[in-house]
Short mmCIF file of C-alpha atoms in Angstrom, two decimals:
data_model
loop_
_atom_site.label_atom_id
_atom_site.label_comp_id
_atom_site.label_asym_id
_atom_site.label_seq_id
_atom_site.Cartn_x
_atom_site.Cartn_y
_atom_site.Cartn_z
CA MET B 8 115.16 71.48 77.95
CA PRO B 9 113.87 73.77 75.13
CA LYS B 10 110.22 74.77 75.08
CA ALA B 11 108.07 73.09 72.45
CA VAL B 12 106.91 75.53 69.83
CA PRO B 13 103.15 75.14 69.33
CA LYS B 14 102.05 74.16 65.83
CA SER B 15 99.83 76.49 63.87
CA GLU B 16 96.29 75.47 62.97
CA LEU B 17 97.40 74.60 59.44
CA ASP B 18 100.18 72.28 60.65
CA LEU B 19 97.95 70.16 62.91
CA GLY B 20 96.57 66.79 61.95
CA TRP B 21 93.61 65.11 63.60
CA LYS B 22 95.92 63.14 65.92
CA ASP B 23 97.49 66.37 67.21
CA ILE B 24 94.26 67.86 68.56
CA GLU B 25 93.57 67.34 72.27
CA PRO B 26 90.41 65.32 73.01
CA GLY B 27 87.60 67.56 74.18
CA CYS B 28 89.33 70.65 72.76
CA ALA B 29 91.22 71.16 76.03
CA VAL B 30 93.59 74.11 76.16
CA SER B 31 96.91 72.47 76.93
CA GLN B 32 99.11 75.56 76.66
CA PRO B 33 98.21 79.02 77.94
CA GLY B 34 97.71 81.59 75.20
CA ASN B 35 97.40 79.15 72.33
CA ALA B 36 93.82 80.07 71.40
CA SER B 37 95.12 82.83 69.12
CA GLN B 38 96.60 80.15 66.86
CA TYR B 39 93.18 78.74 65.95
CA ARG B 40 90.62 80.70 63.92
CA CYS B 41 87.46 79.57 65.65
CA GLY B 42 84.83 81.90 64.20
CA ASP B 43 84.13 79.74 61.17
CA TRP B 44 81.16 77.99 62.76
CA ARG B 45 79.39 81.25 63.64
CA SER B 46 75.85 81.62 62.23
CA ILE B 47 75.35 85.31 63.06
CA ARG B 48 77.82 88.19 63.17
CA PRO B 49 77.88 91.73 64.56
CA VAL B 50 77.58 94.74 62.25
CA TRP B 51 78.30 98.26 63.52
CA ASP B 52 76.38 101.38 62.46
CA HIS B 53 78.94 104.17 62.87
CA THR B 54 76.22 106.83 62.71
CA LYS B 55 74.88 105.52 66.06
CA CYS B 56 78.21 104.56 67.67
CA VAL B 57 79.41 106.90 70.42
CA LYS B 58 82.82 105.16 70.68
CA CYS B 59 82.25 104.21 74.32
CA GLY B 60 84.00 100.84 74.10
CA VAL B 61 81.35 98.88 76.00
CA CYS B 62 81.39 96.26 73.22
CA TYR B 63 85.16 95.93 73.62
CA ILE B 64 84.88 95.52 77.39
CA TYR B 65 82.12 92.89 77.33
CA CYS B 66 83.40 90.73 74.43
CA PRO B 67 84.21 87.35 76.04
CA GLU B 68 86.56 86.41 73.18
CA GLY B 69 88.57 89.65 73.19
CA CYS B 70 88.16 89.90 69.42
CA ILE B 71 86.87 93.48 69.25
CA THR B 72 89.46 96.13 68.42
CA GLU B 73 89.46 99.88 67.98
CA ASP B 74 90.40 101.39 64.62
CA LYS B 75 92.35 104.62 64.05
CA ASP B 76 89.11 106.66 64.06
CA GLY B 77 87.98 105.31 67.44
CA PHE B 78 85.30 102.97 66.09
CA PHE B 79 85.20 99.32 67.06
CA LYS B 80 84.98 96.16 64.97
CA ALA B 81 85.13 92.43 65.57
CA ASN B 82 87.82 90.20 64.14
CA LEU B 83 85.53 87.68 62.48
CA ASP B 84 88.24 84.99 62.52
CA TYR B 85 87.64 84.74 66.29
CA CYS B 86 84.11 86.10 66.83
CA LYS B 87 81.69 83.34 67.89
CA GLY B 88 78.54 85.38 67.20
CA CYS B 89 77.36 85.30 70.81
CA GLY B 90 75.69 88.73 70.53
CA ILE B 91 76.89 90.06 73.89
CA CYS B 92 78.36 93.14 72.17
CA ALA B 93 74.98 93.96 70.57
CA HIS B 94 73.11 93.28 73.82
CA GLU B 95 75.36 95.60 75.84
CA CYS B 96 75.52 98.38 73.22
CA TRP B 97 73.25 101.00 74.78
CA PRO B 98 73.08 103.27 71.65
CA LYS B 99 72.00 100.16 69.66
CA ALA B 100 74.83 100.68 67.14
CA ILE B 101 75.44 96.93 66.79
CA VAL B 102 73.01 94.50 65.21
CA MET B 103 73.47 90.78 64.71
CA VAL B 104 72.91 89.61 61.14
CA ASN B 105 72.83 86.16 59.58
CA GLU B 106 76.10 85.06 58.01
CA GLU B 107 74.36 84.52 54.66
CA ASP B 108 73.30 88.20 54.49
#
């Protein structure tokens, strides 16, 4: 029997979504941009960043990536604004700012 191909976020209707937002297929979270409800977001100050990667390690969503220069940034499509990256950043290179700013 062929595997069912998961629908993208744009192809889903309200009847297609699992009650309680249960993850019914492993690895399908990447199909849904879930950072839209965030009220604060991380901002990096590259003059303070030592490129240690602690923010990358502690991010519970796995949305922080390294750029070609070795600096880190969050993919705001998936960042929930939890602030763990800023809390764990020992050089204080990450601050959380309001989305409106």
